[in-house]
Short mmCIF file of C-alpha atoms and ligand atoms in Angstrom, two decimals:
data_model
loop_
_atom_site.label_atom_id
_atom_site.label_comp_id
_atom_site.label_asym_id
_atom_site.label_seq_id
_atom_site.Cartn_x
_atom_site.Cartn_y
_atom_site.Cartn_z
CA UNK A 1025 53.74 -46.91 -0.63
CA UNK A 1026 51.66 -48.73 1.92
CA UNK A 1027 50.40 -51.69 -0.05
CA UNK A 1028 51.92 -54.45 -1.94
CA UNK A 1029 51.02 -57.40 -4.28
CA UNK A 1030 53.07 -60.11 -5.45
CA UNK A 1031 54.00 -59.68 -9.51
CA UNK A 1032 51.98 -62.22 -10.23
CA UNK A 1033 48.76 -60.50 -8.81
CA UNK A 1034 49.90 -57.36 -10.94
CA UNK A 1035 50.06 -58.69 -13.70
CA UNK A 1036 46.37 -60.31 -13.87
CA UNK A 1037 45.33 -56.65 -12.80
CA UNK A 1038 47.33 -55.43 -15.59
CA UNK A 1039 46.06 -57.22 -18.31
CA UNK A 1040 42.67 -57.19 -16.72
CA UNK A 1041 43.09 -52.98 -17.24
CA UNK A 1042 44.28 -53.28 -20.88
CA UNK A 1043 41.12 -55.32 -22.07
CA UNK A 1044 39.41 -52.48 -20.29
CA UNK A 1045 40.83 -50.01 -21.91
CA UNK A 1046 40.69 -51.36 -25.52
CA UNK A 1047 37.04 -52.09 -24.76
CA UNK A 1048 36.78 -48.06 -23.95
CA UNK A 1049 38.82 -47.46 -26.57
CA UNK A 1050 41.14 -45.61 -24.02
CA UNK A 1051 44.92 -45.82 -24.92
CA UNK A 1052 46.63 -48.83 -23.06
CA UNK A 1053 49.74 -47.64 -22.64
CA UNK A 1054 47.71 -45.53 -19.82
CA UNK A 1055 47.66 -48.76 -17.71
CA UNK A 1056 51.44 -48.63 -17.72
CA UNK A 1057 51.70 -45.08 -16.93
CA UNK A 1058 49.08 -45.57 -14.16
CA UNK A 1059 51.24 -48.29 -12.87
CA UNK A 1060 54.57 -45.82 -12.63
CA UNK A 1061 52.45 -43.73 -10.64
CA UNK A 1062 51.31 -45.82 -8.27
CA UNK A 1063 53.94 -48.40 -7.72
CA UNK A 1064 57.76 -49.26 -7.67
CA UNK A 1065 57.96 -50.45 -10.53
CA UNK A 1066 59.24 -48.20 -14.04
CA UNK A 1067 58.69 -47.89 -17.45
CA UNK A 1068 61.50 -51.05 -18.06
CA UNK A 1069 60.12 -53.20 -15.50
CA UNK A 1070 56.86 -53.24 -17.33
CA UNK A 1071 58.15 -53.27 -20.83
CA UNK A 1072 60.13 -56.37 -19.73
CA UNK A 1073 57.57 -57.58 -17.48
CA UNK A 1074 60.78 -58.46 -15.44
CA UNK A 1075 58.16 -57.35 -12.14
CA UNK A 1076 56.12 -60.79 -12.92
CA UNK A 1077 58.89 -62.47 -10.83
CA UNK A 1078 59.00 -60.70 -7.98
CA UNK A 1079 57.49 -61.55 -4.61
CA UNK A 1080 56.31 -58.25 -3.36
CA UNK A 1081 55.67 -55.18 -5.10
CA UNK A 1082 54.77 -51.94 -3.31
CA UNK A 1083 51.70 -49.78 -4.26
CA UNK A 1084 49.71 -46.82 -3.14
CA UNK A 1085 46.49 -48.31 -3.21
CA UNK A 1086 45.44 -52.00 -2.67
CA UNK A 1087 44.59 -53.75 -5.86
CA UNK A 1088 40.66 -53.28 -5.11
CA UNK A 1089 41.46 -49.67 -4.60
CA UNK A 1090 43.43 -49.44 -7.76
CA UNK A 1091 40.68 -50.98 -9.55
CA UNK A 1092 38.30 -48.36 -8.47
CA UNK A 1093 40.79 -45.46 -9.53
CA UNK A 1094 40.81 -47.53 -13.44
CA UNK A 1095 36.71 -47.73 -13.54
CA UNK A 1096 36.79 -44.00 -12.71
CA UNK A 1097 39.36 -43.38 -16.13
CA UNK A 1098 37.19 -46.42 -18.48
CA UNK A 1099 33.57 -45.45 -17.16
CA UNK A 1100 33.68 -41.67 -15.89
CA UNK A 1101 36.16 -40.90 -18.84
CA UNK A 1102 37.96 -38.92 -16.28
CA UNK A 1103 40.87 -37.82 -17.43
CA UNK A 1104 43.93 -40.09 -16.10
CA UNK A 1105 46.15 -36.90 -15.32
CA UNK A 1106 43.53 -35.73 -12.41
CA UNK A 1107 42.79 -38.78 -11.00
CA UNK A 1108 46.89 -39.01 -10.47
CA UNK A 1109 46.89 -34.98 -9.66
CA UNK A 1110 50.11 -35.24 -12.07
CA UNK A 1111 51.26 -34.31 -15.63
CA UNK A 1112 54.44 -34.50 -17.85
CA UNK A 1113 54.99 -31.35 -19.89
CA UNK A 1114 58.16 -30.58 -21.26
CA UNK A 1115 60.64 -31.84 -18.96
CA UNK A 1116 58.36 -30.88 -15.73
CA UNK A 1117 56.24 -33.20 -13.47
CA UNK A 1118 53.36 -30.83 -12.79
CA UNK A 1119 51.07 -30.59 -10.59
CA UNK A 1120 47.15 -30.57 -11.95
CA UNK A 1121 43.36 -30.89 -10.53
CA UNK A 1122 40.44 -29.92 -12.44
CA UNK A 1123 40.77 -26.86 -11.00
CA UNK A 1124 43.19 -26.27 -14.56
CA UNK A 1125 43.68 -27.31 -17.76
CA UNK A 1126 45.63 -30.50 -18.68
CA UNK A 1127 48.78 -28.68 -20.07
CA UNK A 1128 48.83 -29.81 -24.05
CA UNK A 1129 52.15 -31.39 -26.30
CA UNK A 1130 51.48 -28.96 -28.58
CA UNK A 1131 51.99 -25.91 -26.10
CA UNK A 1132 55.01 -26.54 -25.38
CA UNK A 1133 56.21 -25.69 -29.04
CA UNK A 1134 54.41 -21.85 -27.85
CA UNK A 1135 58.31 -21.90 -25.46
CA UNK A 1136 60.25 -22.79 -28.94
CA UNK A 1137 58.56 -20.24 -30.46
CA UNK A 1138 58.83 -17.51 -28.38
CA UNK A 1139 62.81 -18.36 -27.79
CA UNK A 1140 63.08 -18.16 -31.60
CA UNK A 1141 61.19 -14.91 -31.93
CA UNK A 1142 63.54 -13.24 -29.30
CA UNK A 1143 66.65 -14.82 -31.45
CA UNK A 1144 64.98 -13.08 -34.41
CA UNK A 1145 64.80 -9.78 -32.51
CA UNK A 1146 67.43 -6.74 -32.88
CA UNK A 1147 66.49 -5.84 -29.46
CA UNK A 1148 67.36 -7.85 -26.14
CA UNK A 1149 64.16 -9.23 -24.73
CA UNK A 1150 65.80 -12.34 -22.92
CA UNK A 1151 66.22 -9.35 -20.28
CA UNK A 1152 62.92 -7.66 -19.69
CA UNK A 1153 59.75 -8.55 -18.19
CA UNK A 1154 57.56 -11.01 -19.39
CA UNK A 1155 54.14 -12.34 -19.05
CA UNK A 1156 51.83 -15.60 -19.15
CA UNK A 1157 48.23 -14.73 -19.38
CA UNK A 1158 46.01 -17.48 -18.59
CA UNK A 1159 48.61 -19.31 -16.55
CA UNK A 1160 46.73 -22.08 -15.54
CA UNK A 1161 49.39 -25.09 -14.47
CA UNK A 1162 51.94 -22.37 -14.52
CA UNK A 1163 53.77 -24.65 -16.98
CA UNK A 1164 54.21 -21.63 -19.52
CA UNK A 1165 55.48 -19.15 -17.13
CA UNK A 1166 57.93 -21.79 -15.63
CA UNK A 1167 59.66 -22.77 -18.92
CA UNK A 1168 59.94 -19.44 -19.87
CA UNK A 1169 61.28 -18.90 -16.64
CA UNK A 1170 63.82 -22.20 -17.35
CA UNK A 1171 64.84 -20.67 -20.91
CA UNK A 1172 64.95 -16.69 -19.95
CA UNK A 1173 67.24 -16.82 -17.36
CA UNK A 1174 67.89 -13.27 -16.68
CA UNK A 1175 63.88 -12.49 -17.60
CA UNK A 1176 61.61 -11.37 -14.49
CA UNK A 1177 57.81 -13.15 -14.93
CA UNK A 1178 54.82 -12.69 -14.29
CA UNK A 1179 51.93 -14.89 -14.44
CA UNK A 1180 48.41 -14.01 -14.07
CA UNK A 1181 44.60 -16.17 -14.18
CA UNK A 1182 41.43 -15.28 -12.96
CA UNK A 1183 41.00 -18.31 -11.10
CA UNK A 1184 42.03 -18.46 -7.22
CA UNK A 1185 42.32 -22.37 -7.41
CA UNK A 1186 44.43 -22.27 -10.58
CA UNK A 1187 47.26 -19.71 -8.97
CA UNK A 1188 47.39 -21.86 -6.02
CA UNK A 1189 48.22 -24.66 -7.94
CA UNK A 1190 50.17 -23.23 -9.97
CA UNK A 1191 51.91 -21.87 -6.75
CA UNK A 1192 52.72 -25.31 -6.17
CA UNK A 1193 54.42 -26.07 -9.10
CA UNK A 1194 56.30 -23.20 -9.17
CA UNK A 1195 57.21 -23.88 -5.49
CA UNK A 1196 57.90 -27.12 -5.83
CA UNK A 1197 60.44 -26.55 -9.52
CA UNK A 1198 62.62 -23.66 -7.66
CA UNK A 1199 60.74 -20.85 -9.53
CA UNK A 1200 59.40 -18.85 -6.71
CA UNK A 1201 62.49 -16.32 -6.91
CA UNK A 1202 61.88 -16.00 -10.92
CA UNK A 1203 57.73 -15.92 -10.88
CA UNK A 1204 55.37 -13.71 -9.43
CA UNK A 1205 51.49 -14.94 -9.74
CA UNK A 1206 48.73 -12.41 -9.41
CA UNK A 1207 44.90 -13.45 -9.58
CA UNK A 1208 42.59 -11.18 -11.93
CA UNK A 1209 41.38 -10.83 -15.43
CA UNK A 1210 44.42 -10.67 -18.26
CA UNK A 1211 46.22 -7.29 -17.65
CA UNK A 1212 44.49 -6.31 -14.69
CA UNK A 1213 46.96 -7.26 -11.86
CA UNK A 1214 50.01 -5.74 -14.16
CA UNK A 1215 48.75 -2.32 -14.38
CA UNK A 1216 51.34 -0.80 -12.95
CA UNK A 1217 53.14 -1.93 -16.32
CA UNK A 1218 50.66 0.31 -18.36
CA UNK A 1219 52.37 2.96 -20.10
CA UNK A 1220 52.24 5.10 -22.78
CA UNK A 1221 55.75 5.64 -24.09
CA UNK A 1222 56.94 5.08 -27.61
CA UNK A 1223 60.42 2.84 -26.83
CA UNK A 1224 61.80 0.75 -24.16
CA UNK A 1225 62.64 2.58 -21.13
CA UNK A 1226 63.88 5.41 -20.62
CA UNK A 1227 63.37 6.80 -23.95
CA UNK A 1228 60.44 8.71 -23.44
CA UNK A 1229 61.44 10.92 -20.91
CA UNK A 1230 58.01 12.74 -18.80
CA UNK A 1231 55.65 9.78 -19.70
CA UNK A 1232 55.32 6.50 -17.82
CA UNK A 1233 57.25 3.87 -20.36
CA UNK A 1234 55.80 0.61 -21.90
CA UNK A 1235 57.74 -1.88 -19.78
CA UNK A 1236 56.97 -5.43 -21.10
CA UNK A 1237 59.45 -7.16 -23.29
CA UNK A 1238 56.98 -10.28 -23.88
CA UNK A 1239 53.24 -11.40 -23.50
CA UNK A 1240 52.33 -15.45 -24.29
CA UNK A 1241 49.04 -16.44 -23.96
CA UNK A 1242 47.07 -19.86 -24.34
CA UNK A 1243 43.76 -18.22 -23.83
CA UNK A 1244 40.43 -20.18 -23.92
CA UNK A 1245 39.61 -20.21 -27.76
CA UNK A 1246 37.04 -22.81 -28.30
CA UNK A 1247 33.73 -21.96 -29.59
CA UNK A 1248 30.96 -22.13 -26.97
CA UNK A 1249 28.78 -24.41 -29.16
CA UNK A 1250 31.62 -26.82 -29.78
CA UNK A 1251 32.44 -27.59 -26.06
CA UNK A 1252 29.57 -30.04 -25.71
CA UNK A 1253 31.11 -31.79 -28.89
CA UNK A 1254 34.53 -32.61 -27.53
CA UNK A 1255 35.31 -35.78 -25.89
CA UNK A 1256 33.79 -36.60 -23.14
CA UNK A 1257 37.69 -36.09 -20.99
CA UNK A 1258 37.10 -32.69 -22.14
CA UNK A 1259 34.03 -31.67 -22.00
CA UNK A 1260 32.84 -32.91 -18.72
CA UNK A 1261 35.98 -32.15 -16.31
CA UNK A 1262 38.45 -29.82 -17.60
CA UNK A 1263 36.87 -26.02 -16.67
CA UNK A 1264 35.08 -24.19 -18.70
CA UNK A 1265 36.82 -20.56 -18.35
CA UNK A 1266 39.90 -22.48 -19.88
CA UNK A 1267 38.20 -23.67 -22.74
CA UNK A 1268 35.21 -21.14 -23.67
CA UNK A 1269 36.39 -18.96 -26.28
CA UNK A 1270 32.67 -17.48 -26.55
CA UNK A 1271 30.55 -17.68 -29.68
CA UNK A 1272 33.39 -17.62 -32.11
CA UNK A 1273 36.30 -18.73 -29.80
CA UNK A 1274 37.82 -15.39 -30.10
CA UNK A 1275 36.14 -13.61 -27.42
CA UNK A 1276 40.08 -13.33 -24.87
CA UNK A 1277 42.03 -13.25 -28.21
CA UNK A 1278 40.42 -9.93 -29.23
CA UNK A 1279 40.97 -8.66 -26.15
CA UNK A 1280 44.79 -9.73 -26.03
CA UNK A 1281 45.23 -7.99 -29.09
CA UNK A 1282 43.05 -4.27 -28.26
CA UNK A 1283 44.90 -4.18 -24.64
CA UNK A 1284 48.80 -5.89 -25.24
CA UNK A 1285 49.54 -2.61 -27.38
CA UNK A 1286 49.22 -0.32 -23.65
CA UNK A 1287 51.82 -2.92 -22.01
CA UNK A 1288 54.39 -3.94 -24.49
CA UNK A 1289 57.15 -1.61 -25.45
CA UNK A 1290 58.48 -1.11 -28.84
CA UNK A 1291 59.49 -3.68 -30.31
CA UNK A 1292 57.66 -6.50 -27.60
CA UNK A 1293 56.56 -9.55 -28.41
CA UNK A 1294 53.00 -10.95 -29.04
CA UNK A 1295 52.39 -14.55 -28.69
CA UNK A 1296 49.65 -16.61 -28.55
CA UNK A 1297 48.05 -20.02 -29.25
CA UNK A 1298 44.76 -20.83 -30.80
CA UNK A 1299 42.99 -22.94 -32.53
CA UNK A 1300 43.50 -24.68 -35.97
CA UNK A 1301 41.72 -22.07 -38.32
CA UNK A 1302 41.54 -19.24 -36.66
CA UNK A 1303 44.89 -17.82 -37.84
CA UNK A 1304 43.77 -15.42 -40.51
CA UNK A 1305 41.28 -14.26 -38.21
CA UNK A 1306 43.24 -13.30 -35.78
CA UNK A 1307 46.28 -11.86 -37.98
CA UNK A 1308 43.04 -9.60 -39.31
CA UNK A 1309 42.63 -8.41 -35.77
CA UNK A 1310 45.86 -7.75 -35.18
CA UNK A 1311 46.12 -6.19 -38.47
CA UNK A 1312 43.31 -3.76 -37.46
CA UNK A 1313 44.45 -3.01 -34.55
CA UNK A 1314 47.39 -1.18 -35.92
CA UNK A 1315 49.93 -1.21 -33.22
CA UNK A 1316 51.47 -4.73 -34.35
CA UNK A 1317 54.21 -5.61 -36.99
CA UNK A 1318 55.75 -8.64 -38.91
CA UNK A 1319 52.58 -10.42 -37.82
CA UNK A 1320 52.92 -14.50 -38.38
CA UNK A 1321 50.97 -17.24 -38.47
CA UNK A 1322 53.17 -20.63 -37.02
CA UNK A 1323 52.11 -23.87 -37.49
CA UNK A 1324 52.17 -26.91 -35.18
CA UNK A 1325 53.89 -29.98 -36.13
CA UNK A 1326 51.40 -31.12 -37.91
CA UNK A 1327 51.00 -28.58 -39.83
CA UNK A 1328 47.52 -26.80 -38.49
CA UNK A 1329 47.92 -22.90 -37.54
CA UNK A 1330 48.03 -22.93 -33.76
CA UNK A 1331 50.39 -19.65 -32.72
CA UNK A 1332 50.04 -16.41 -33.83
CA UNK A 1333 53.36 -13.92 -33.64
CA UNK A 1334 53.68 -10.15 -33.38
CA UNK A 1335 55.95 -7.46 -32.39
CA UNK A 1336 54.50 -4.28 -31.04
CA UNK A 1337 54.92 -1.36 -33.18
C1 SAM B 907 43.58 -22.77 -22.17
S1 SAM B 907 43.89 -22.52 -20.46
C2 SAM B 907 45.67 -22.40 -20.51
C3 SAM B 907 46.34 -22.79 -19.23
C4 SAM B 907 47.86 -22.86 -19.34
N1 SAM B 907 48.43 -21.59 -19.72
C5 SAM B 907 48.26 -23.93 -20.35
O1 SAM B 907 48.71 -23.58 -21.44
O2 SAM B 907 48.14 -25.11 -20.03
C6 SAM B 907 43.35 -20.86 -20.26
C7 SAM B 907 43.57 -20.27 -18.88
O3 SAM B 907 43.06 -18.93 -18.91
C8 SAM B 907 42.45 -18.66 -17.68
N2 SAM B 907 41.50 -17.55 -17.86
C9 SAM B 907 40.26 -17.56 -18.39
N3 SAM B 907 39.73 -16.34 -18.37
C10 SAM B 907 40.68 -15.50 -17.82
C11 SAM B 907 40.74 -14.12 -17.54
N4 SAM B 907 39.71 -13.31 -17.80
N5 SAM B 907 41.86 -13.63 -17.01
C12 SAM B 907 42.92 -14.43 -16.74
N6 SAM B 907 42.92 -15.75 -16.97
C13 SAM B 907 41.81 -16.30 -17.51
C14 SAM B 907 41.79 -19.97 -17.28
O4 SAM B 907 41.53 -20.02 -15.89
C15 SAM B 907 42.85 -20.97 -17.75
O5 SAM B 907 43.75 -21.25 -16.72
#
């Protein structure tokens, strides 16, 4: 921290920011959560205002500075996680640019879900090898890494600047032992995994076996037409190849469900978020497919369908 204030400075600044943000009808408790960021102060300190007394107060940026980082969040609408390079998601700090998607609240209930479907399973898949599709942040392949202790992951995206950070993050959480990242399209990089067996290894004897216990997904599944309808946060700086689900949003979900069937074995799981909506859609595709069983539809807290769930054949 290579600037200070005195409280009483910060505080004007503050308040200045909140007015700003009602005005842009931008969340104020942003301010605060800027102000953990960039200062030494925490979340108490500000609730109590306690920091009003102080003297000195150390900062990142001056308070011009800082002022110019808040017009970019109120004016540019960009999104406050990038212009901090910093997200909370489950219990992880994670690295972000708008190189990847801001990891959602409601993805992380894709980890419960997928611990609960391996609790439901007669088979052990807290063992195998699992993948995150789409990985993004990395944040899905490093709590699955967290919960499935003895499970070996993979994590794959077609963008170079999204592996590297997600590199970071896995890096920087003690991951890089339990993750492997590899840059191409869905199953591409995993072909080795490609099998044609009927059961988990090594049931099927001449042929190359089915080896992976688990495949989660949070694939773009927007509509292309709805993109430009989003908020502006959205819209204008997250990437497109994480949003753009193609004409009916379920351009990478069909895909997920024609190609998972060559990867999983018997008895594997298939997990994957989407939006509110599309659920019978997709349980249809799955449906047709024919490979899949005890297909489900989850909802989110809220009650919208978000996840689908299915167990390879
Ligand atoms: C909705 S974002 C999800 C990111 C992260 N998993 C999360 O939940 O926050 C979708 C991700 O899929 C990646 N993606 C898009 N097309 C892909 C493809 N053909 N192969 C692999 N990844 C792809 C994007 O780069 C993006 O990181």
């Amino acid at each position: 921290m290579s600037f200070s204030c005195s409280g009483k400075d910060l505080s004007l600044w503050r308040e200045q920011a909140k007015q700003q943000a009602i005005a842009a009808s931008i969340s104020v408790k942003e301010v605060d959560w800027l102000l953990i960021e960039v200062t030494d102060l925490d979340s108490l300190a500000l609730r109590l205002e306690s920091f009003k007394q102080r003297s000195q107060i150390f900062l990142k940026y001056d308070l011009d500075q800082l002022t110019q980082l808040w017009r970019k969040r109120t004016q540019n609408r960009i999104p406050l996680q990038y212009l901090i390079g910093q997200t909370h998601w489950r219990s992880y700090l994670l690295n972000v640019s708008p190189a990847v998607l801001i990891p959602r609240p409601e993805t992380e209930l894709i980890i419960d879900n997928a611990l609960k479907a391996v609790q439901n399973s007669s088979l052990d898949l807290s063992t195998g090898i699992w993948v995150d599709l789409g990985t993004g942040s990395g944040a899905i392949a490093i709590a699955l890494a967290e919960s499935l202790t003895k499970a070996k992951i993979y994590a794959t995206d077609t963008s170079s600047e999204a592996i590297a950070i997600a590199q970071e993050n896995i890096n920087r959480l003690g991951f890089a032992e339990r993750i492997q990242l590899l840059q191409g399209s869905w199953w591409t990089p995993l072909e080795a995994f490609k099998g044609e067996g009927l059961s988990p290894p090594p049931a099927c004897g001449a042929c190359t076996p089915r080896q992976i216990s688990g495949m989660i997904s949070n694939p773009p599944y927007i509509p292309s037409q709805i993109i430009p309808t989003l908020q502006p946060e959205v819209a204008a700086y997250e990437p497109k190849i994480a949003l753009d689900g193609g004409e009916d949003g379920l351009d990478a979900i069909r895909y997920l469900v024609q190609s998972a069937p060559d990867y999983l074995h018997s008895g594997g799981i298939w997990l994957i978020e989407m939006m509110a909506g599309q659920g019978e859609q997709v349980m249809r595709l799955l449906e047709e497919q024919g490979n899949y069983c005890n297909i489900q539809i989850i909802n989110d807290l809220a009650g919208f369908d978000r996840f689908v769930l299915a167990y390879r054949r």
